[in-house]
């Protein structure tokens, strides 16, 4: 792994001056393993897994796959010249799968060419319900009730969802922004609104209004260039020092009245990057390098992704050159309360809270997702996850975690989208790494994140072709992976020395009707033998519980599984756990798990 040079101390000092908190340098060896040399192929690539089993693979439906649409980036000047002279039939990523959401037993898979809806309510493979062709990329989707929202960024997007494109510098038929579909008839989604924005929509986030359930806000994160004002009058470009109305340096807040979604409109473009003391609009990272051994980090004039956690009134933004924390107690007017910079982060891409809202995983999309950034010579802190903690409203970088497997030069690989797996007592995140596959990270200890499971395929071919897992999300007991080129994968957890059967069962018991990964909700667990067993397994795995106490608790759980809990034995075991948790020298994490297990047993005893 890349080790920072002696000049790191000066870089850290610069970060402090910028009001940032730099993650700790680490020494981590990223080895070759069974994933490193997997044989290539589109549908016949070799695969490797640990702690995960592939249950189903679905090829893209008609209209969403063509081998000629798999993008192979030019790697030499000659290839680039040939590409410009004879452009391919498809634009890059024209049929790529992107983000996902779940509602009412249906999986919604976004695509640069539209979206697909699958029925996942049964025990078998997902069944295709509907395909909607509506080009324009990025295709990220989210769902609320009978409404589906879709991000559109590219110039070929049309108001009517047509496939003919929208040529010219200015085109009245062009659409870039957030589409809204009525999906009350799941087999015939109908576009009811199209909210135009100045930079399109790369991603978006649904934000409920705590004061009015009929109002839903959308935080629109846009990364593309600013449209001309003669195409959209509200738009203008330039540095805020000379153009205070510039569409840069803000996000869009869109208001949707659920009883009249056709009236959805932008109601605010907050300057969330401004200097809180001077009011300067361009108040965060200016772009470039912080030192000769650092990344070339993007300028902070937009957010790539924002994840909200309404129950704590906060949001975490991955905003090109910075990670930020927002107060969203007034969701129409988000306010930045903390920001973080790190010289090893090239492009802050996405953010995921832990279940308590005291940690955030920020990903770094070094290379834009179209480059091999997990090779043997790639720095181990670059293109990785940065784990930050939140203390008294302040972000602080703690550590990095990168896919611990060397990938080849024909595999685009970098940290990408994921979400939390609801195992009580642990912070687990499943995550896509493009052609690095799907990986599960344990970041319970923010200073020592580690991989506990993975699934990976070989590259698409012998040269770099863009594919792999765009998004890998835990949805109601299974992991769904939107494979950019190959379709849809469904994976399940299997017991290992890193994850027990009880932990898996406790996670699989959490069922939610509606899931939008960028709108996090707090998870709570019912008192069950699996939840108790999960805490006990964690204590035993860490060697943090004495054998006699473990045996005492095991007896209670075994009886509980048999259908009858011994109240007296459970109360006694709970008291023993509380005493052990309070003993001198017990590690804080072990004490928390003991207390949590004791509370479960106490409640179960009645």
Coordinates of C-alpha atoms in Angstrom, one line a residue:
X1 CA 0.0 0.0 0.0
X2 CA 1.1 3.6 -0.6
X3 CA 2.7 5.1 2.5
X4 CA 2.7 8.8 2.8
X5 CA 6.1 10.5 2.7
X6 CA 7.6 12.6 5.4
X7 CA 6.0 15.7 3.8
X8 CA 2.6 14.3 5.0
X9 CA 3.0 16.4 8.1
X10 CA 3.0 19.6 6.1
X11 CA 0.0 18.3 4.1
X12 CA -1.8 17.6 7.3
X13 CA -1.0 21.1 8.5
X14 CA -2.5 22.6 5.3
X15 CA -5.6 20.5 5.8
X16 CA -6.0 21.9 9.3
X17 CA -5.7 25.4 7.9
X18 CA -8.5 24.4 5.5
X19 CA -10.8 23.4 8.5
X20 CA -10.4 19.8 7.5
X21 CA -9.6 16.6 9.3
X22 CA -7.2 14.2 7.6
X23 CA -7.6 10.4 7.9
X24 CA -4.8 8.5 9.6
X25 CA -2.0 7.1 7.4
X26 CA -2.0 3.3 7.4
X27 CA 0.2 0.5 6.2
X28 CA -1.8 -2.1 4.5
X29 CA -0.6 -4.8 2.1
X30 CA -3.0 -5.5 -0.8
X31 CA -2.1 -9.0 -1.9
X32 CA -2.9 -11.2 -4.9
X33 CA -5.5 -13.8 -4.2
X34 CA -7.9 -16.0 -6.2
X35 CA -9.6 -12.9 -7.6
X36 CA -6.5 -11.5 -9.2
X37 CA -6.3 -13.8 -12.3
X38 CA -9.9 -14.9 -13.0
X39 CA -10.5 -15.8 -16.6
X40 CA -12.4 -13.2 -18.7
X41 CA -15.7 -13.3 -20.5
X42 CA -19.0 -11.6 -20.8
X43 CA -21.2 -14.4 -19.6
X44 CA -18.6 -17.2 -19.1
X45 CA -16.0 -15.4 -16.9
X46 CA -14.6 -17.3 -14.0
X47 CA -15.7 -16.3 -10.6
X48 CA -14.6 -16.4 -7.0
X49 CA -16.4 -15.9 -3.7
X50 CA -16.1 -16.1 0.1
X51 CA -19.0 -15.7 2.5
X52 CA -21.3 -15.0 -0.4
X53 CA -23.2 -17.3 -2.8
X54 CA -24.6 -16.3 -6.2
X55 CA -28.2 -17.3 -6.3
X56 CA -29.4 -15.8 -9.6
X57 CA -28.0 -14.0 -12.6
X58 CA -30.3 -12.3 -15.0
X59 CA -29.1 -11.1 -18.4
X60 CA -30.2 -7.6 -19.5
X61 CA -33.7 -7.5 -21.0
X62 CA -34.3 -6.8 -24.7
X63 CA -33.4 -3.2 -25.6
X64 CA -30.8 -3.0 -22.8
X65 CA -27.9 -5.0 -24.1
X66 CA -25.7 -5.0 -27.2
X67 CA -22.1 -6.2 -27.2
X68 CA -21.2 -3.2 -29.3
X69 CA -22.4 -0.9 -26.5
X70 CA -19.8 -2.2 -24.0
X71 CA -17.5 0.8 -23.8
X72 CA -13.8 0.2 -24.3
X73 CA -12.0 3.4 -23.5
X74 CA -9.1 4.4 -25.9
X75 CA -5.8 3.7 -24.1
X76 CA -3.4 5.2 -26.7
X77 CA -3.3 8.3 -28.8
X78 CA -3.8 6.3 -31.9
X79 CA -6.9 4.6 -30.4
X80 CA -8.3 8.0 -29.3
X81 CA -7.8 9.4 -32.8
X82 CA -9.5 6.4 -34.4
X83 CA -12.4 6.8 -31.9
X84 CA -12.9 10.5 -32.9
X85 CA -12.6 9.8 -36.6
X86 CA -15.1 6.9 -36.5
X87 CA -17.3 7.2 -33.4
X88 CA -19.0 3.9 -32.4
X89 CA -22.8 3.4 -32.8
X90 CA -23.3 3.8 -29.1
X91 CA -22.1 6.6 -26.7
X92 CA -20.1 5.4 -23.7
X93 CA -22.3 3.6 -21.1
X94 CA -25.3 4.0 -23.4
X95 CA -26.9 0.7 -22.0
X96 CA -25.2 0.7 -18.6
X97 CA -27.1 -0.4 -15.4
X98 CA -26.8 2.1 -12.6
X99 CA -28.6 2.6 -9.3
X100 CA -31.5 0.8 -7.7
X101 CA -34.5 1.1 -5.3
X102 CA -37.1 -1.3 -3.8
X103 CA -40.8 -0.8 -3.1
X104 CA -43.7 -3.1 -2.5
X105 CA -41.8 -6.3 -3.4
X106 CA -40.4 -4.8 -6.6
X107 CA -36.9 -3.9 -7.6
X108 CA -36.3 -0.9 -9.7
X109 CA -33.0 -0.9 -11.7
X110 CA -31.9 2.3 -13.3
X111 CA -30.1 2.3 -16.7
X112 CA -28.7 5.0 -18.9
X113 CA -31.3 3.9 -21.4
X114 CA -34.3 3.9 -19.0
X115 CA -35.2 1.5 -16.2
X116 CA -36.4 -2.0 -15.5
X117 CA -38.8 -3.3 -12.9
X118 CA -38.6 -6.8 -11.4
X119 CA -40.9 -8.7 -9.1
X120 CA -38.8 -9.9 -6.1
X121 CA -41.6 -10.9 -3.9
X122 CA -41.3 -14.6 -4.4
X123 CA -38.6 -17.1 -3.4
X124 CA -37.3 -17.6 -6.9
X125 CA -35.4 -15.5 -9.3
X126 CA -36.6 -11.9 -10.0
X127 CA -39.1 -11.7 -12.7
X128 CA -39.2 -8.9 -15.2
X129 CA -42.4 -6.9 -15.0
X130 CA -41.8 -3.8 -17.1
X131 CA -39.0 -2.2 -19.2
X132 CA -39.2 1.5 -19.9
X133 CA -36.9 2.9 -22.6
X134 CA -36.1 6.6 -21.8
X135 CA -32.6 7.5 -22.7
X136 CA -30.5 10.3 -21.2
X137 CA -28.3 8.7 -18.5
X138 CA -27.5 8.7 -15.6
X139 CA -30.7 6.7 -14.9
X140 CA -30.4 6.6 -11.1
X141 CA -33.9 5.9 -9.6
X142 CA -35.7 6.2 -6.3
X143 CA -39.3 5.4 -5.4
X144 CA -41.9 6.8 -3.0
X145 CA -45.4 5.4 -3.0
X146 CA -46.7 5.5 -6.6
X147 CA -43.9 7.8 -7.8
X148 CA -40.6 6.9 -9.4
X149 CA -37.9 9.5 -9.8
X150 CA -35.1 9.3 -12.3
X151 CA -31.9 11.3 -12.9
X152 CA -31.2 12.5 -16.4
X153 CA -27.8 14.2 -17.2
X154 CA -26.8 13.8 -20.8
X155 CA -27.7 16.0 -23.7
X156 CA -29.5 13.2 -25.6
X157 CA -32.3 13.2 -23.1
X158 CA -35.6 14.3 -24.5
X159 CA -38.8 15.6 -22.8
X160 CA -40.8 12.9 -24.4
X161 CA -38.3 10.1 -23.5
X162 CA -37.7 9.6 -27.2
X163 CA -34.7 7.8 -28.5
X164 CA -33.9 10.2 -31.4
X165 CA -31.7 12.4 -29.2
X166 CA -31.6 16.2 -28.9
X167 CA -29.0 17.7 -31.3
X168 CA -27.6 21.2 -31.2
X169 CA -26.2 23.5 -28.6
X170 CA -29.7 24.6 -27.8
X171 CA -32.7 22.4 -28.2
X172 CA -36.2 23.1 -26.8
X173 CA -36.9 19.3 -26.7
X174 CA -33.9 18.6 -24.6
X175 CA -34.4 17.4 -21.0
X176 CA -31.8 17.3 -18.3
X177 CA -33.0 17.1 -14.7
X178 CA -35.3 14.8 -12.7
X179 CA -38.1 12.9 -14.3
X180 CA -41.2 11.8 -12.2
X181 CA -43.2 8.8 -13.2
X182 CA -46.6 7.6 -11.9
X183 CA -46.1 3.9 -11.4
X184 CA -49.6 3.1 -9.9
X185 CA -50.0 0.9 -13.0
X186 CA -46.7 -0.9 -12.6
X187 CA -46.9 -2.3 -16.2
X188 CA -47.4 1.1 -17.7
X189 CA -45.4 3.8 -15.9
X190 CA -46.4 7.3 -17.1
X191 CA -44.2 10.4 -16.9
X192 CA -46.1 13.1 -15.0
X193 CA -43.3 15.7 -14.5
X194 CA -39.9 16.7 -15.8
X195 CA -38.0 19.2 -13.6
X196 CA -35.4 20.9 -15.7
X197 CA -32.1 21.8 -13.9
X198 CA -29.0 23.7 -15.0
X199 CA -26.5 20.9 -14.8
X200 CA -28.9 17.9 -15.2
X201 CA -29.1 15.3 -12.5
X202 CA -26.3 12.9 -11.8
X203 CA -27.9 11.6 -8.6
X204 CA -30.7 12.6 -6.4
X205 CA -31.9 12.0 -2.8
X206 CA -35.5 11.8 -1.4
X207 CA -36.0 13.9 1.7
X208 CA -39.3 13.7 3.7
X209 CA -40.7 16.9 5.2
X210 CA -41.2 16.2 8.9
X211 CA -43.9 18.9 9.1
X212 CA -46.0 17.8 6.1
X213 CA -46.2 14.2 4.9
X214 CA -47.7 15.5 1.6
X215 CA -44.4 17.2 0.7
X216 CA -41.3 15.4 -0.4
X217 CA -38.1 17.2 -1.2
X218 CA -35.5 16.0 -3.7
X219 CA -31.8 17.0 -3.3
X220 CA -30.5 17.1 -6.8
X221 CA -26.7 16.5 -7.2
X222 CA -25.5 17.7 -10.7
X223 CA -22.0 17.3 -12.0
X224 CA -22.2 18.2 -15.7
X225 CA -21.6 21.5 -17.4
X226 CA -24.1 24.4 -17.1
X227 CA -26.7 24.7 -19.8
X228 CA -27.0 27.9 -21.9
X229 CA -29.5 30.5 -20.7
X230 CA -31.2 30.5 -24.0
X231 CA -32.1 26.8 -23.4
X232 CA -33.0 27.3 -19.7
X233 CA -33.4 30.9 -18.5
X234 CA -32.3 30.3 -14.9
X235 CA -28.9 29.1 -15.9
X236 CA -25.6 30.9 -16.1
X237 CA -22.0 29.8 -15.6
X238 CA -18.8 31.2 -14.3
X239 CA -16.9 32.0 -11.1
X240 CA -19.2 33.4 -8.3
X241 CA -16.7 36.2 -7.8
X242 CA -17.9 37.7 -11.1
X243 CA -21.3 36.0 -11.4
X244 CA -23.1 35.7 -8.1
X245 CA -26.0 33.9 -9.9
X246 CA -23.8 31.1 -11.3
X247 CA -25.4 27.6 -11.3
X248 CA -22.1 26.2 -9.9
X249 CA -21.5 25.9 -6.1
X250 CA -25.0 24.8 -5.2
X251 CA -27.4 21.9 -5.2
X252 CA -31.1 22.0 -6.3
X253 CA -33.9 21.5 -3.8
X254 CA -37.0 20.3 -5.6
X255 CA -40.4 20.3 -3.9
X256 CA -42.9 17.6 -4.8
X257 CA -46.5 17.8 -3.5
X258 CA -47.5 14.1 -3.5
X259 CA -51.1 15.0 -4.4
X260 CA -49.9 17.1 -7.4
X261 CA -46.5 15.7 -8.5
X262 CA -47.0 17.4 -11.9
X263 CA -46.3 20.7 -10.1
X264 CA -42.9 19.7 -8.9
X265 CA -40.4 22.6 -9.1
X266 CA -37.0 23.9 -7.8
X267 CA -37.6 25.9 -4.6
X268 CA -34.1 26.5 -3.5
X269 CA -30.5 26.4 -4.7
X270 CA -28.6 26.6 -1.4
X271 CA -25.0 27.7 -1.3
X272 CA -23.8 24.8 0.9
X273 CA -20.2 25.4 0.1
X274 CA -19.9 29.0 1.2
X275 CA -17.3 30.1 3.8
X276 CA -19.3 30.4 7.0
X277 CA -17.3 33.4 8.2
X278 CA -16.9 35.5 5.0
X279 CA -19.9 34.3 3.0
X280 CA -17.7 33.6 0.0
X281 CA -19.7 31.2 -2.2
X282 CA -16.6 29.2 -3.2
X283 CA -15.6 28.4 0.3
X284 CA -14.2 24.9 0.2
X285 CA -11.5 23.1 -1.7
X286 CA -10.3 25.0 -4.8
X287 CA -9.0 21.9 -6.6
X288 CA -5.6 20.6 -7.4
X289 CA -2.9 19.0 -5.2
X290 CA -2.2 19.6 -1.6
X291 CA 1.3 18.4 -1.9
X292 CA 3.6 16.6 -4.4
X293 CA 2.6 13.1 -3.0
X294 CA -1.1 13.8 -2.8
X295 CA -4.0 13.3 -5.2
X296 CA -5.1 15.8 -7.7
X297 CA -8.4 16.5 -6.0
X298 CA -11.5 17.9 -7.8
X299 CA -12.7 21.4 -7.1
X300 CA -15.7 21.6 -4.7
X301 CA -18.4 23.2 -6.8
X302 CA -21.0 20.4 -6.7
X303 CA -22.0 17.3 -4.8
X304 CA -21.9 13.9 -6.5
X305 CA -24.1 12.2 -3.9
X306 CA -25.9 13.1 -0.8
X307 CA -27.3 10.6 1.8
X308 CA -29.8 11.8 4.3
X309 CA -30.6 10.4 7.7
X310 CA -33.9 12.1 8.6
X311 CA -34.1 10.5 12.1
X312 CA -31.0 12.4 13.1
X313 CA -31.7 15.5 11.0
X314 CA -28.5 15.3 9.1
X315 CA -27.1 14.5 5.7
X316 CA -23.6 13.5 4.5
X317 CA -22.5 14.8 1.2
X318 CA -19.7 13.5 -1.1
X319 CA -19.0 16.8 -2.8
X320 CA -16.1 16.4 -5.4
X321 CA -13.3 17.9 -3.3
X322 CA -14.8 17.6 0.2
X323 CA -16.9 15.5 2.4
X324 CA -19.6 17.6 4.2
X325 CA -22.2 17.2 6.9
X326 CA -25.5 19.0 6.6
X327 CA -28.2 20.0 9.1
X328 CA -31.5 19.1 7.3
X329 CA -33.9 19.8 10.2
X330 CA -35.3 22.4 7.8
X331 CA -35.1 20.2 4.7
X332 CA -35.9 23.0 2.3
X333 CA -32.9 24.9 3.6
X334 CA -30.0 22.6 4.3
X335 CA -27.0 24.1 6.2
X336 CA -23.4 22.8 6.2
X337 CA -22.2 22.2 9.8
X338 CA -18.9 20.4 9.1
X339 CA -16.6 19.6 6.2
X340 CA -13.6 17.4 5.7
X341 CA -10.7 17.3 3.2
X342 CA -8.1 14.6 2.7
X343 CA -5.1 14.9 0.3
X344 CA -5.5 11.2 -0.7
X345 CA -9.1 11.6 -2.0
X346 CA -9.4 12.5 -5.7
X347 CA -13.2 12.7 -6.0
X348 CA -15.6 12.3 -3.0
X349 CA -18.2 10.1 -4.6
X350 CA -20.8 8.8 -2.1
X351 CA -21.6 8.7 1.6
X352 CA -23.1 6.1 3.9
X353 CA -23.9 6.5 7.6
X354 CA -23.7 3.7 10.2
X355 CA -26.9 2.9 12.0
X356 CA -26.2 5.3 14.9
X357 CA -25.3 8.3 12.7
X358 CA -21.9 8.6 14.3
X359 CA -19.8 7.3 11.4
X360 CA -19.8 7.9 7.7
X361 CA -18.1 5.9 4.9
X362 CA -17.1 8.2 2.0
X363 CA -16.0 6.6 -1.2
X364 CA -13.4 8.0 -3.7
X365 CA -14.1 7.5 -7.4
X366 CA -10.5 8.0 -8.5
X367 CA -10.4 7.8 -12.3
X368 CA -14.2 8.2 -12.7
X369 CA -14.9 4.5 -12.6
X370 CA -13.5 3.9 -16.1
X371 CA -9.9 3.1 -15.1
X372 CA -8.1 0.2 -13.5
X373 CA -7.4 1.7 -10.0
X374 CA -6.9 -1.6 -8.0
X375 CA -3.7 -2.8 -9.8
X376 CA -0.5 -3.8 -8.0
X377 CA 1.0 -0.3 -8.5
X378 CA -2.1 1.7 -7.5
X379 CA -1.7 3.5 -4.1
X380 CA -3.7 1.7 -1.4
X381 CA -5.2 4.9 0.0
X382 CA -6.4 6.1 -3.4
X383 CA -9.7 5.0 -4.9
X384 CA -10.6 3.7 -1.4
X385 CA -13.2 4.3 1.3
X386 CA -12.5 6.9 3.9
X387 CA -14.1 6.1 7.3
X388 CA -15.0 9.3 9.3
X389 CA -16.5 9.7 12.7
X390 CA -18.9 12.4 13.8
X391 CA -18.3 13.9 17.3
X392 CA -20.2 17.0 18.4
X393 CA -21.2 17.6 14.9
X394 CA -17.7 17.5 13.5
X395 CA -16.4 15.1 10.9
X396 CA -13.0 13.5 11.5
X397 CA -11.2 11.2 9.1
X398 CA -10.1 8.0 10.7
X399 CA -8.9 5.4 8.2
X400 CA -8.9 4.1 4.7
X401 CA -10.1 0.8 3.3
X402 CA -9.5 -0.4 -0.2
X403 CA -10.5 -3.7 -1.9
X404 CA -7.9 -6.1 -0.5
X405 CA -7.2 -7.9 -3.8
X406 CA -5.0 -6.9 -6.7
X407 CA -7.1 -6.5 -9.9
X408 CA -5.7 -6.5 -13.4
X409 CA -5.3 -3.7 -16.0
X410 CA -8.3 -4.9 -17.9
X411 CA -10.6 -4.3 -14.9
X412 CA -12.1 -0.9 -14.1
X413 CA -12.0 -1.0 -10.3
X414 CA -12.6 1.7 -7.7
X415 CA -14.8 2.2 -4.6
X416 CA -18.5 2.7 -5.5
X417 CA -22.0 2.4 -4.2
X418 CA -23.2 0.3 -1.3
X419 CA -25.3 0.3 1.9
X420 CA -25.5 -1.2 5.4
X421 CA -26.2 -4.8 6.2
X422 CA -28.4 -4.9 9.3
X423 CA -26.4 -7.2 11.6
X424 CA -26.9 -6.1 15.2
X425 CA -23.7 -5.2 17.1
X426 CA -21.7 -4.6 13.9
X427 CA -21.2 -2.0 11.2
X428 CA -21.2 -3.9 7.9
X429 CA -21.4 -2.4 4.5
X430 CA -21.8 -4.2 1.2
X431 CA -20.3 -2.3 -1.7
X432 CA -19.7 -2.4 -5.4
X433 CA -16.2 -2.0 -6.8
X434 CA -17.0 -2.1 -10.5
X435 CA -14.9 -5.0 -11.9
X436 CA -13.4 -5.5 -8.5
X437 CA -16.8 -7.2 -7.7
X438 CA -18.9 -7.0 -4.6
X439 CA -17.2 -6.8 -1.2
X440 CA -18.4 -6.5 2.4
X441 CA -16.5 -4.3 4.8
X442 CA -16.7 -4.4 8.6
X443 CA -16.0 -0.9 9.9
X444 CA -17.3 -1.4 13.5
X445 CA -13.8 -0.2 14.5
X446 CA -13.4 2.9 12.4
X447 CA -9.6 2.6 12.8
X448 CA -9.4 -1.0 11.5
X449 CA -11.9 -1.7 8.7
X450 CA -11.6 -5.1 7.2
X451 CA -13.2 -7.2 4.4
X452 CA -15.3 -10.2 5.5
X453 CA -16.8 -11.5 2.3
X454 CA -16.7 -11.0 -1.5
X455 CA -17.9 -12.1 -4.9
X456 CA -15.9 -11.3 -8.1
X457 CA -15.8 -12.2 -11.8
X458 CA -13.0 -12.0 -14.3
X459 CA -12.8 -9.1 -16.6
X460 CA -15.1 -8.7 -19.6
X461 CA -12.3 -9.2 -22.1
X462 CA -8.5 -9.2 -22.6
X463 CA -8.5 -5.4 -22.8
X464 CA -10.2 -2.7 -20.6
X465 CA -13.9 -2.8 -21.2
X466 CA -16.3 -1.0 -18.8
X467 CA -18.4 -3.3 -16.6
X468 CA -18.7 -4.7 -13.1
X469 CA -21.0 -3.9 -10.2
X470 CA -22.2 -0.3 -10.3
X471 CA -24.4 -0.7 -7.1
X472 CA -24.5 -3.5 -4.6
X473 CA -27.3 -3.1 -2.0
X474 CA -28.8 -5.2 0.8
X475 CA -32.5 -5.3 0.2
X476 CA -34.7 -7.4 2.5
X477 CA -32.4 -10.3 3.0
X478 CA -30.5 -10.5 -0.3
X479 CA -27.7 -8.5 -2.0
X480 CA -28.7 -7.1 -5.5
X481 CA -25.9 -6.1 -7.8
X482 CA -26.6 -3.9 -10.9
X483 CA -23.9 -5.2 -13.2
X484 CA -23.1 -2.5 -15.7
X485 CA -22.8 -4.7 -18.7
X486 CA -24.0 -8.2 -17.7
X487 CA -27.4 -7.6 -16.0
X488 CA -28.5 -8.3 -12.5
X489 CA -27.0 -10.5 -9.8
X490 CA -28.6 -11.7 -6.6
X491 CA -26.4 -12.9 -3.8
X492 CA -26.9 -14.3 -0.3
X493 CA -24.7 -14.4 2.8
X494 CA -23.4 -17.8 3.8
X495 CA -21.9 -18.5 7.3
X496 CA -18.2 -18.3 7.7
X497 CA -15.7 -17.7 10.4
X498 CA -16.3 -13.9 9.9
X499 CA -20.1 -14.1 10.0
X500 CA -22.3 -16.6 11.8
X501 CA -25.6 -18.1 10.9
X502 CA -27.3 -16.2 13.8
X503 CA -25.9 -12.9 12.5
X504 CA -27.2 -13.6 9.0
X505 CA -30.6 -14.7 10.3
X506 CA -30.9 -11.5 12.4
X507 CA -30.1 -9.4 9.3
X508 CA -32.5 -11.3 7.1
X509 CA -35.3 -10.7 9.5
X510 CA -35.3 -7.0 8.8
X511 CA -37.9 -6.3 6.1
X512 CA -38.8 -2.9 4.8
X513 CA -41.4 -2.1 2.2
X514 CA -39.6 0.8 0.7
X515 CA -35.8 1.2 0.4
X516 CA -33.9 4.1 -1.2
X517 CA -30.3 3.7 -0.2
X518 CA -29.6 7.4 -0.2
X519 CA -32.4 7.9 2.3
X520 CA -31.3 6.0 5.4
X521 CA -33.6 4.9 8.1
X522 CA -32.6 3.6 11.6
X523 CA -32.8 -0.1 12.0
X524 CA -34.1 -1.7 15.2
X525 CA -34.2 -5.4 15.9
X526 CA -36.9 -7.5 17.6
X527 CA -35.9 -9.6 20.6
X528 CA -35.2 -13.0 19.1
X529 CA -32.9 -15.9 19.7
X530 CA -31.0 -15.0 16.5
X531 CA -30.3 -11.4 17.7
X532 CA -29.1 -12.8 21.1
X533 CA -27.1 -15.4 19.3
X534 CA -25.5 -12.7 17.1
X535 CA -24.2 -10.8 20.1
X536 CA -22.9 -14.0 21.7
X537 CA -21.2 -15.0 18.5
X538 CA -19.5 -11.6 18.2
X539 CA -18.2 -11.9 21.8
X540 CA -16.9 -15.4 21.3
X541 CA -15.3 -14.5 17.9
X542 CA -13.4 -11.7 19.7
X543 CA -12.4 -13.8 22.7
X544 CA -14.2 -11.3 24.8
X545 CA -16.4 -13.6 27.0
X546 CA -15.4 -16.2 29.5
X547 CA -16.3 -19.8 28.6
X548 CA -18.5 -20.3 31.7
X549 CA -20.6 -17.2 30.9
X550 CA -20.8 -18.1 27.2
X551 CA -22.1 -21.5 28.2
X552 CA -24.7 -20.0 30.6
X553 CA -26.0 -17.7 27.8
X554 CA -26.0 -20.5 25.3
X555 CA -28.2 -22.6 27.5
X556 CA -30.8 -19.8 27.6
X557 CA -30.7 -19.2 23.9
X558 CA -31.0 -22.9 23.1
X559 CA -34.1 -23.2 25.3
X560 CA -35.5 -20.0 23.6
X561 CA -35.0 -21.5 20.2
X562 CA -36.9 -24.6 21.4
X563 CA -39.9 -22.4 22.1
X564 CA -39.6 -21.7 25.8
X565 CA -37.4 -19.2 27.5
X566 CA -36.4 -19.9 31.1
X567 CA -37.1 -16.5 32.7
X568 CA -35.0 -17.2 35.8
X569 CA -32.1 -18.4 33.8
X570 CA -32.3 -15.5 31.4
X571 CA -32.5 -13.0 34.3
X572 CA -29.4 -14.6 35.9
X573 CA -27.5 -14.6 32.6
X574 CA -28.4 -11.0 32.1
X575 CA -27.1 -10.0 35.5
X576 CA -23.8 -11.9 34.8
X577 CA -23.4 -10.1 31.5
X578 CA -24.0 -6.7 33.1
X579 CA -21.4 -7.5 35.7
X580 CA -18.9 -8.7 33.1
X581 CA -19.5 -5.6 31.1
X582 CA -18.7 -3.4 34.0
X583 CA -15.5 -5.2 35.0
X584 CA -12.2 -3.3 34.9
X585 CA -10.3 -3.5 31.6
X586 CA -13.2 -4.7 29.4
X587 CA -13.0 -3.2 26.0
X588 CA -15.7 -0.7 25.2
X589 CA -17.0 -2.6 22.2
X590 CA -17.2 -5.8 24.2
X591 CA -19.0 -4.0 27.0
X592 CA -21.6 -2.6 24.5
X593 CA -22.3 -6.1 23.1
X594 CA -22.6 -7.6 26.6
X595 CA -25.0 -4.9 27.7
X596 CA -27.0 -5.2 24.5
X597 CA -27.2 -9.0 24.9
X598 CA -28.2 -8.6 28.6
X599 CA -31.0 -6.2 27.6
X600 CA -32.4 -8.7 25.0
X601 CA -32.4 -11.5 27.6
X602 CA -34.1 -9.2 30.2
X603 CA -36.8 -8.2 27.9
X604 CA -37.3 -11.8 26.7
X605 CA -37.6 -13.0 30.3
X606 CA -40.6 -10.6 30.8

